[in-house]
PDB file of C-alpha atoms in Angstrom:
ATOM      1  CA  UNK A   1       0.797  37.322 114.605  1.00  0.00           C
ATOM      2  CA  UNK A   2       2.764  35.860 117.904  1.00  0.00           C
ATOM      3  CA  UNK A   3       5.883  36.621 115.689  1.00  0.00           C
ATOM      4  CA  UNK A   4       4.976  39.955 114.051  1.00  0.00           C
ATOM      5  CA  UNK A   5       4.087  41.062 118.129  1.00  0.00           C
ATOM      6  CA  UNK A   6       7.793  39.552 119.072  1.00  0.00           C
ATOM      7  CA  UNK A   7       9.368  42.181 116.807  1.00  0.00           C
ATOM      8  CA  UNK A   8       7.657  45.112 117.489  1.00  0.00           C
ATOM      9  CA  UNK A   9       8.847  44.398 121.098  1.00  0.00           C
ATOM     10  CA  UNK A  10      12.192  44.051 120.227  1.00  0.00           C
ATOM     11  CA  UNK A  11      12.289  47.578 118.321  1.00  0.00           C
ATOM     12  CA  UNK A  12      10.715  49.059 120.815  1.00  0.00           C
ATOM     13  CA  UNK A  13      12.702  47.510 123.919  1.00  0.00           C
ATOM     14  CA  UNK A  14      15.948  48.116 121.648  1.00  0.00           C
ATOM     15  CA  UNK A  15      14.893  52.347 120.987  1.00  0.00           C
ATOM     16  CA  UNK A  16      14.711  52.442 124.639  1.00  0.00           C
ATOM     17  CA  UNK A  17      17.557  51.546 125.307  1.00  0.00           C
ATOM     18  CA  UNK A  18      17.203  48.365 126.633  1.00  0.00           C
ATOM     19  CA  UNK A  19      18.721  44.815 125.657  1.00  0.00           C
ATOM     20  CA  UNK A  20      18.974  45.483 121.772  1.00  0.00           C
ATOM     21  CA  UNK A  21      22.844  44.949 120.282  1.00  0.00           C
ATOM     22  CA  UNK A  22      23.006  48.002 118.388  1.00  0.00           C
ATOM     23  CA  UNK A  23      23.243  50.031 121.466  1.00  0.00           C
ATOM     24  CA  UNK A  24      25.914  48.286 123.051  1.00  0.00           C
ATOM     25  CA  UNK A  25      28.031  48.471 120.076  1.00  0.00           C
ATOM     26  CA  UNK A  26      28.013  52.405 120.317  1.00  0.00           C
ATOM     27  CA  UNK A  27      28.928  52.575 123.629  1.00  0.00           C
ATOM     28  CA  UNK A  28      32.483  53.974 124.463  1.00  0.00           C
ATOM     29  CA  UNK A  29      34.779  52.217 126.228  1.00  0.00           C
ATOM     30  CA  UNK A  30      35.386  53.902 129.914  1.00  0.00           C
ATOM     31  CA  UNK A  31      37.834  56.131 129.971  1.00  0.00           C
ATOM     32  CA  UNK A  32      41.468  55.093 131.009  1.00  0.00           C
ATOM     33  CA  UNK A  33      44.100  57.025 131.240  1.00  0.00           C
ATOM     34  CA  UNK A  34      47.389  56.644 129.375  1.00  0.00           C
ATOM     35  CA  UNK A  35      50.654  55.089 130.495  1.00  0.00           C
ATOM     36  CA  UNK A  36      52.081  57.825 128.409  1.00  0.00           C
ATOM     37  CA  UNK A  37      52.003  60.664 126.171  1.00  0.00           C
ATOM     38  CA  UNK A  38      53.229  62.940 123.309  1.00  0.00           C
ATOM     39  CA  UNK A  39      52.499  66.599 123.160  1.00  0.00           C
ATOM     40  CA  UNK A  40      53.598  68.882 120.161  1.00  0.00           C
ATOM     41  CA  UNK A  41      53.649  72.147 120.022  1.00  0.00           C
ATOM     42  CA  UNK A  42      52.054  73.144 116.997  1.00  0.00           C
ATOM     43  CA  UNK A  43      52.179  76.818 116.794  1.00  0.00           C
ATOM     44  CA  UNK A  44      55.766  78.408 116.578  1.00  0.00           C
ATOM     45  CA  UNK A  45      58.032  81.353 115.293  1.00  0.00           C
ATOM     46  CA  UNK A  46      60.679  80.968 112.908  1.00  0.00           C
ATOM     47  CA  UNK A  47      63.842  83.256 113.128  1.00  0.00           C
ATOM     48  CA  UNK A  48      65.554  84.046 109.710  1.00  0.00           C
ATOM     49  CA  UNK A  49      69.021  85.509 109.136  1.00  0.00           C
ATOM     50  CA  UNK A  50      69.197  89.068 107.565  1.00  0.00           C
ATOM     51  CA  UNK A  51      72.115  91.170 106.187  1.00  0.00           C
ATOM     52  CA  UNK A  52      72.722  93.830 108.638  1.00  0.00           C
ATOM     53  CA  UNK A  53      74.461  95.989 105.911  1.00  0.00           C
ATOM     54  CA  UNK A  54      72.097  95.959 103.612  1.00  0.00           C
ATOM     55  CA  UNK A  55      69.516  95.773 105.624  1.00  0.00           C
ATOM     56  CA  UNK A  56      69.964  97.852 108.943  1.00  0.00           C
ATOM     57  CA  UNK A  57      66.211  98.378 109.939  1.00  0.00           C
ATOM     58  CA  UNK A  58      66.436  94.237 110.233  1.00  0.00           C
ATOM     59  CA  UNK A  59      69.620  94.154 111.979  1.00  0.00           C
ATOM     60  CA  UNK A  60      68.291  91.414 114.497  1.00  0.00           C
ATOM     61  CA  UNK A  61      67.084  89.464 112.002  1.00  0.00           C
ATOM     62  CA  UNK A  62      63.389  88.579 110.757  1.00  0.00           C
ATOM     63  CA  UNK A  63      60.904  86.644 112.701  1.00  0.00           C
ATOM     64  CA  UNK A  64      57.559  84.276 110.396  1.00  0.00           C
ATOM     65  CA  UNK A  65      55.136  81.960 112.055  1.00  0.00           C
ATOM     66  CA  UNK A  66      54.819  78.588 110.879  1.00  0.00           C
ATOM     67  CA  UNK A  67      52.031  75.952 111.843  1.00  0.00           C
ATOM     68  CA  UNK A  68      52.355  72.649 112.272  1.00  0.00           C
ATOM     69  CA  UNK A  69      49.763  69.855 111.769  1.00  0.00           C
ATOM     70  CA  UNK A  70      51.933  66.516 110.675  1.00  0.00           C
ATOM     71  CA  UNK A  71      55.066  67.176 112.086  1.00  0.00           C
ATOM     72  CA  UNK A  72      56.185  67.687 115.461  1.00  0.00           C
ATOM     73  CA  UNK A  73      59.374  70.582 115.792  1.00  0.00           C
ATOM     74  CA  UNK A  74      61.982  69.372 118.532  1.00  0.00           C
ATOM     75  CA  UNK A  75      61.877  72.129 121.012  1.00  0.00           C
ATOM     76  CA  UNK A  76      58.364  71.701 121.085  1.00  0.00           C
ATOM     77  CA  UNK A  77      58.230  68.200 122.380  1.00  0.00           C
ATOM     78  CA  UNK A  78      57.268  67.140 125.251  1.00  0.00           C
ATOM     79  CA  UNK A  79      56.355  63.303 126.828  1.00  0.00           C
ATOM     80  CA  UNK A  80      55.031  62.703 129.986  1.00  0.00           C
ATOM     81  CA  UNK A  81      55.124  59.364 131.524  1.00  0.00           C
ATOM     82  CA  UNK A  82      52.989  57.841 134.244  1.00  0.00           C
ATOM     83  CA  UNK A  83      54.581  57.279 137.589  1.00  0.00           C
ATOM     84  CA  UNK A  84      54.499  53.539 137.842  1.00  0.00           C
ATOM     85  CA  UNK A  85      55.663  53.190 134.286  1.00  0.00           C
ATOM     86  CA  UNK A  86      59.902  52.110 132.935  1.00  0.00           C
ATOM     87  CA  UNK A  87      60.591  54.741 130.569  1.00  0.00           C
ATOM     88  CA  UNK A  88      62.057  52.104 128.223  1.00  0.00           C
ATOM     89  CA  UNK A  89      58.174  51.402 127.445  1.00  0.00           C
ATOM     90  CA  UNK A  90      57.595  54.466 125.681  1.00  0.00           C
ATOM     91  CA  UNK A  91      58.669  54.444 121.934  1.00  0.00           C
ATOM     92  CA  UNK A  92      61.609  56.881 121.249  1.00  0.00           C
ATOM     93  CA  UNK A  93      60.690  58.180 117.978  1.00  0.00           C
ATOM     94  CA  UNK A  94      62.115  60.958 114.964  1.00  0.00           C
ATOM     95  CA  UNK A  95      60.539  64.609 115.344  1.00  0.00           C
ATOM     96  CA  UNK A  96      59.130  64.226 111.997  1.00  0.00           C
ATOM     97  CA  UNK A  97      57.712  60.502 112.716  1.00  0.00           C
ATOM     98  CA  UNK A  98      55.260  61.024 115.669  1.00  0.00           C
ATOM     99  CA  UNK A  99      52.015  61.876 114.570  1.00  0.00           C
ATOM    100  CA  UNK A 100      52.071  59.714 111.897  1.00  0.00           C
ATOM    101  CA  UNK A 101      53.325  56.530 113.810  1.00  0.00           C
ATOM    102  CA  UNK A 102      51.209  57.521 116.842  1.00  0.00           C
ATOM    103  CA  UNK A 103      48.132  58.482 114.693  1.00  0.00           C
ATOM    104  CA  UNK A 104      48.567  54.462 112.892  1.00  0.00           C
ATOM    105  CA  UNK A 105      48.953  52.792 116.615  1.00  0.00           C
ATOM    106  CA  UNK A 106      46.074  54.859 118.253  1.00  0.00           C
ATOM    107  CA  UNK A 107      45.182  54.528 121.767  1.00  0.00           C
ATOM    108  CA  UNK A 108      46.472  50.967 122.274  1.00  0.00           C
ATOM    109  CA  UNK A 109      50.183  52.209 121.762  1.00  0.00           C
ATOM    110  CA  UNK A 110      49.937  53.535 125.181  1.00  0.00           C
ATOM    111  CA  UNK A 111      47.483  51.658 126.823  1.00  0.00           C
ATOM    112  CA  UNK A 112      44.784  53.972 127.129  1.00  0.00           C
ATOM    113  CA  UNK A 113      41.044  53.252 126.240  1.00  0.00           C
ATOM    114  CA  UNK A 114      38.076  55.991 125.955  1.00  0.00           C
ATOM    115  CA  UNK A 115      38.408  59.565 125.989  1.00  0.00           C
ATOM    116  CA  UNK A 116      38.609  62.316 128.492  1.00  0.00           C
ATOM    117  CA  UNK A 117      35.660  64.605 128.652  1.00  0.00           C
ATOM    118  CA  UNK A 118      37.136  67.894 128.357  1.00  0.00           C
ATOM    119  CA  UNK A 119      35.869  71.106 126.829  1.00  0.00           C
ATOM    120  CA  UNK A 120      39.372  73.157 126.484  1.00  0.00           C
ATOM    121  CA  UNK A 121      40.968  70.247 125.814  1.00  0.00           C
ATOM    122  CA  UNK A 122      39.382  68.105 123.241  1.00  0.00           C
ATOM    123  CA  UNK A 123      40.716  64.103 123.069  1.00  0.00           C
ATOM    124  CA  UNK A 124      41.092  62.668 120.168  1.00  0.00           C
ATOM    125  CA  UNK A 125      41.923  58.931 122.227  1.00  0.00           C
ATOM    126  CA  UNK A 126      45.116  58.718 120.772  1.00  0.00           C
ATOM    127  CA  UNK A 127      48.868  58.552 122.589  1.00  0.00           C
ATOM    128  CA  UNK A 128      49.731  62.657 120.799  1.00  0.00           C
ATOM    129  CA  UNK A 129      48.088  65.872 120.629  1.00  0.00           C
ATOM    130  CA  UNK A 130      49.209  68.550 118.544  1.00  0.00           C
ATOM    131  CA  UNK A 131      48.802  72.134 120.674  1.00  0.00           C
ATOM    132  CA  UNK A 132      47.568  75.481 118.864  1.00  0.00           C
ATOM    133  CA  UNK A 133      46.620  78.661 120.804  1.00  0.00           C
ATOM    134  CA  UNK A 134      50.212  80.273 121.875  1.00  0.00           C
ATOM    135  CA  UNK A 135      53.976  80.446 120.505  1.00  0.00           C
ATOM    136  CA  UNK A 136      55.392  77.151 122.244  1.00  0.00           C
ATOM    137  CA  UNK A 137      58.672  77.387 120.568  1.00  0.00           C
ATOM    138  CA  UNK A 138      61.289  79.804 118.479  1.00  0.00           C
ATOM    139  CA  UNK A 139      63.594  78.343 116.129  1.00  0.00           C
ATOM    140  CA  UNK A 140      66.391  79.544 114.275  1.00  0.00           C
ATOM    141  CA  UNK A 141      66.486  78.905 110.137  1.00  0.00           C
ATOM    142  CA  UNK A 142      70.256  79.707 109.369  1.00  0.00           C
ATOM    143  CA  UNK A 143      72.851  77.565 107.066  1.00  0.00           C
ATOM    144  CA  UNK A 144      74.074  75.229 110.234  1.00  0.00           C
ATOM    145  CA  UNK A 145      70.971  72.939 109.560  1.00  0.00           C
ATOM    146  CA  UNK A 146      72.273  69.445 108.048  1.00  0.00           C
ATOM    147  CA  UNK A 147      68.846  68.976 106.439  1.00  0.00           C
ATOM    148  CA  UNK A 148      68.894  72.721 105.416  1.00  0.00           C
ATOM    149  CA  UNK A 149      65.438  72.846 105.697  1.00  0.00           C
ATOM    150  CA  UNK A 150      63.193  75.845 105.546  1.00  0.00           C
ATOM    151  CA  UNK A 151      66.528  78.285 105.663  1.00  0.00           C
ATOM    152  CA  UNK A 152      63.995  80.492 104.039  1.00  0.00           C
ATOM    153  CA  UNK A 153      60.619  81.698 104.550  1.00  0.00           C
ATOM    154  CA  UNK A 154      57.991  79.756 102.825  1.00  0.00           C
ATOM    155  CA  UNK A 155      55.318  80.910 100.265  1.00  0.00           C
ATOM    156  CA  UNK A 156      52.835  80.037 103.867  1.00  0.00           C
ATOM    157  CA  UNK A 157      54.409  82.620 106.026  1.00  0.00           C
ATOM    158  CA  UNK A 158      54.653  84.925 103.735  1.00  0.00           C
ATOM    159  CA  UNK A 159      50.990  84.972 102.991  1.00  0.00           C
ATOM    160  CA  UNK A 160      50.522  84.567 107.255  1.00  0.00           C
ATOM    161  CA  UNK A 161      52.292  87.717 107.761  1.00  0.00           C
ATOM    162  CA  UNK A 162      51.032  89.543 104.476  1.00  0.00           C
ATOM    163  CA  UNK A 163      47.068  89.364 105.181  1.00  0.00           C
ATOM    164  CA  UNK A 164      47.881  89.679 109.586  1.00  0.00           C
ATOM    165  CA  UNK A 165      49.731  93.130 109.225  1.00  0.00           C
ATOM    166  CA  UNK A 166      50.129  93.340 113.775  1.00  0.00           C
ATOM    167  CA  UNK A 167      51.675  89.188 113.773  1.00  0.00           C
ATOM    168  CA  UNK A 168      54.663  90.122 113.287  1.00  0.00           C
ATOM    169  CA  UNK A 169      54.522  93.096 116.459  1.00  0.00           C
ATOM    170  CA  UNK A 170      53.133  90.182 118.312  1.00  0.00           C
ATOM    171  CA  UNK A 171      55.893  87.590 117.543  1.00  0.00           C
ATOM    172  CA  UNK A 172      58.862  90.136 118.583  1.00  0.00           C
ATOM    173  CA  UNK A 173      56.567  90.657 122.058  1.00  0.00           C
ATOM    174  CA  UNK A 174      56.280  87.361 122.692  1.00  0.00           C
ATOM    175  CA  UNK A 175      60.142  86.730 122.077  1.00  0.00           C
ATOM    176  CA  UNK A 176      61.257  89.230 124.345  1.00  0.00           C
ATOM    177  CA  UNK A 177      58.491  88.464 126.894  1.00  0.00           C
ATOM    178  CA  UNK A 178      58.236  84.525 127.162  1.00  0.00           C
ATOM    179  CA  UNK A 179      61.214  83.729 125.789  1.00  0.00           C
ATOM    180  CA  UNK A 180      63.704  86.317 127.402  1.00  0.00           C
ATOM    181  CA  UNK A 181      65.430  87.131 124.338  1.00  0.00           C
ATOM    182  CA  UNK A 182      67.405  90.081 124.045  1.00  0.00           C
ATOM    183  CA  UNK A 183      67.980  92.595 120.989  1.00  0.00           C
ATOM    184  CA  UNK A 184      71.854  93.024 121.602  1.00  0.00           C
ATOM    185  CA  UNK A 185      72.004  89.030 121.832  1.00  0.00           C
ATOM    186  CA  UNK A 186      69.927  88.518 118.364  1.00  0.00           C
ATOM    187  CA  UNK A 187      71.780  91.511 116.491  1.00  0.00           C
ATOM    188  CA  UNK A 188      75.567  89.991 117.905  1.00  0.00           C
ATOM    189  CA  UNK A 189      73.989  86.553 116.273  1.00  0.00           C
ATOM    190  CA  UNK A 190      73.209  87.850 113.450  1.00  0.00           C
ATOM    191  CA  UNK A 191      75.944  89.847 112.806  1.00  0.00           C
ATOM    192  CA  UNK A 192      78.340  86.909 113.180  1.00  0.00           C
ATOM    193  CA  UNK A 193      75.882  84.696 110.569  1.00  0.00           C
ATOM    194  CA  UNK A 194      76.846  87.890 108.131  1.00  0.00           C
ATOM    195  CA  UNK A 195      80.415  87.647 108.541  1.00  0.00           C
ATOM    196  CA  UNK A 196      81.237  83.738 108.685  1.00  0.00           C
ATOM    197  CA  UNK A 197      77.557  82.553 106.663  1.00  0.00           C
ATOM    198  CA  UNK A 198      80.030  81.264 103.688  1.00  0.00           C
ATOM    199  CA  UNK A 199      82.432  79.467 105.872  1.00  0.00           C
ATOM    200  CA  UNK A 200      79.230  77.624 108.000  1.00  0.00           C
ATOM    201  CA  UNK A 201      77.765  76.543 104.988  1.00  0.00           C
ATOM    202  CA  UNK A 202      81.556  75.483 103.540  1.00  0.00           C
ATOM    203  CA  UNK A 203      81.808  73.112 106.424  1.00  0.00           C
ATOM    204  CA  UNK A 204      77.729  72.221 106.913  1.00  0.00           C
ATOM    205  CA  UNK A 205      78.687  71.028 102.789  1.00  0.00           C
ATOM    206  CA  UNK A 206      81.871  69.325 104.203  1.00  0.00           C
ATOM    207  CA  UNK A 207      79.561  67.212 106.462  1.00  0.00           C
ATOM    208  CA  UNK A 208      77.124  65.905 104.055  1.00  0.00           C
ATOM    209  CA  UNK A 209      76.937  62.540 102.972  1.00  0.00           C
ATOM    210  CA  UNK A 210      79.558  61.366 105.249  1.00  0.00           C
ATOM    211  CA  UNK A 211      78.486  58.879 108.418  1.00  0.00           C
ATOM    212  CA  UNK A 212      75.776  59.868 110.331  1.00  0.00           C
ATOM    213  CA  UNK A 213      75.039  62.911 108.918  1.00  0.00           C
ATOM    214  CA  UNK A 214      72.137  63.829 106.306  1.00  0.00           C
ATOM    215  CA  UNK A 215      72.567  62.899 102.437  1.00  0.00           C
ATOM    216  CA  UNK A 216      70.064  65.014 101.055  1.00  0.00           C
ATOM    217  CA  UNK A 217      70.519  66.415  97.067  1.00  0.00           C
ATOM    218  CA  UNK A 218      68.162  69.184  98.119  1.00  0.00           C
ATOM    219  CA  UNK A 219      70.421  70.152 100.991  1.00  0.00           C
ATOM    220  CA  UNK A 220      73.624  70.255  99.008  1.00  0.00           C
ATOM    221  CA  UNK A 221      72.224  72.299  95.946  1.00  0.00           C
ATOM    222  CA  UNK A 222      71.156  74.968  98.660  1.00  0.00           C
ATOM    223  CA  UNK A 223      74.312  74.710 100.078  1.00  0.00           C
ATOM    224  CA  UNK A 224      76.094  74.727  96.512  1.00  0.00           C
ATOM    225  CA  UNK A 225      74.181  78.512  96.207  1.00  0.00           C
ATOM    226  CA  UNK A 226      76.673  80.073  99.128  1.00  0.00           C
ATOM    227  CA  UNK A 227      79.694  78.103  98.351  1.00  0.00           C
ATOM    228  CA  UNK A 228      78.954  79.527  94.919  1.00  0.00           C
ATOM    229  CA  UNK A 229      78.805  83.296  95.799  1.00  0.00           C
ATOM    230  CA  UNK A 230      81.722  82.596  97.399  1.00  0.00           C
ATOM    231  CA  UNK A 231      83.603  80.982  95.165  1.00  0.00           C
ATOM    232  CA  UNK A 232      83.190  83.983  92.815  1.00  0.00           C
ATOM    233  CA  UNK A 233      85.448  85.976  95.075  1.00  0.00           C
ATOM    234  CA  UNK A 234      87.945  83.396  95.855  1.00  0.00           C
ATOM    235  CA  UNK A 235      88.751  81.981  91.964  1.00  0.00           C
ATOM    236  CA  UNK A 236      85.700  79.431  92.166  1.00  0.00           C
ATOM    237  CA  UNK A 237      84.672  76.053  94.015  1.00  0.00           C
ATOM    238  CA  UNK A 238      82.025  73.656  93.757  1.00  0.00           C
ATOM    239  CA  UNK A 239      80.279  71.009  95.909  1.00  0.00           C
ATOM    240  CA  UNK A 240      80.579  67.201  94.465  1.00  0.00           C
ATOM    241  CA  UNK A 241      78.414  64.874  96.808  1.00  0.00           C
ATOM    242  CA  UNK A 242      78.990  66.835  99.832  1.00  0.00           C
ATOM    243  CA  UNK A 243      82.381  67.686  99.023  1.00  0.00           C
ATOM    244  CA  UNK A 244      84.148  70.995  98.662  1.00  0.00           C
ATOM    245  CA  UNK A 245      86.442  70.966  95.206  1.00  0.00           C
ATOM    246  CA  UNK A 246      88.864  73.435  94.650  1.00  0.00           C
ATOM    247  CA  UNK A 247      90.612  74.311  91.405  1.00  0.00           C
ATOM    248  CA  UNK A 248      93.617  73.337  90.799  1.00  0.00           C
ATOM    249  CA  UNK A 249      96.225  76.187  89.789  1.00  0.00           C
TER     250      UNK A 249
END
């Protein structure tokens, strides 16, 4: 009986809260904060090319959203480092590599332990946090990216902007308004895309593959596509491993 009475005590003294192990292993850790940290912004506009002939109404180009979960964009970094901390302690890492690496390391990476108790801003306890709500960056899709990604609008924006018939109003609102760009400055841009698009994608093909530049087959086939509407004009090219062949007369 003596031990039957011992563990009913111990339940009970353990749902109160009291000396049991089970509570103690639930317990957070108290919050500290981080030595550093990664934001991402993870809600952004893409700016495509258009062809002003053809397309006049579009003469400043053609603006999509895109949303990011996995990937941070570059000009919507930012890191912030604590006061008393060397900035050669923070990890200098690829765009495309944070959230994963960061996500792996968790909270240790930059020293932190527990979470922040914030309602707007929920903590995850990790070293990153990937920011939705507003535009945080514009970037331009045109023919002068090495990796020649996403020169196009993807099947995702095109659904975005298909079932929200006003995002597209907002986008061009937010442009002009928070980021203080002008119509005359996007149509002179892309006007000069329109006019020189075959010789920027010539040379963007000239740079592949060579030292410190990107080797990608998917980035020289779309390449390959302009050189090769060009090249019906001019007698015909072709792009070998990055490199621009001409036919011999």
């Amino acid at each position: 009986e003596d031990e039957e009475n011992d563990a009913v005590t111990s339940d009970k003294t353990d749902d109160k809260g009291g000396e049991g192990n089970g509570d103690e292993s639930k317990k957070s850790p108290p919050y500290s904060p981080p030595h550093w940290m990664y934001w991402c912004g993870g809600q952004n506009i893409d700016w495509f090319l258009t062809d002003p002939i053809h397309d006049p109404t579009h003469d400043t180009g053609v603006v999509y959203p895109v949303l990011h979960e996995s990937v941070c964009v570059t000009p919507g970094i930012t890191v912030s480092i604590r006061g008393d901390i060397a900035p050669a302690l923070v990890p200098r890492l690829d765009h495309d590599k944070i959230v994963s690496y960061l996500d792996e390391a968790g909270g240790k990476a930059c020293n932190r332990t527990g979470v922040q108790d914030d309602d707007e801003v929920p903590d995850d306890g990790s070293c990153f946090q990937m920011i939705h709500g507003w535009t945080h960056a514009v970037r331009s899709r045109t023919p002068t990216s090495a990796g020649m990604m996403g020169v196009n609008p993807d099947e995702n924006q095109l659904k975005m902007v298909l079932h929200n018939k006003g995002i597209k109003k907002i986008m061009w609102l937010e442009m002009h308004k928070h980021f203080l760009l002008k119509d005359d400055d996007l149509r002179k841009t892309n006007s000069y895309f329109a006019k020189h698009v075959y010789d920027i994608a010539e040379e963007n093909a000239r740079g592949q593959c060579t030292n410190g530049h990107s080797c990608k087959t998917s980035s020289k086939d779309r390449l390959q596509q302009y050189v090769d509407l060009r090249g019906e004009a001019d007698g015909g090219e072709d792009v070998v491993d990055g490199i621009i062949i001409r036919p011999t007369s």
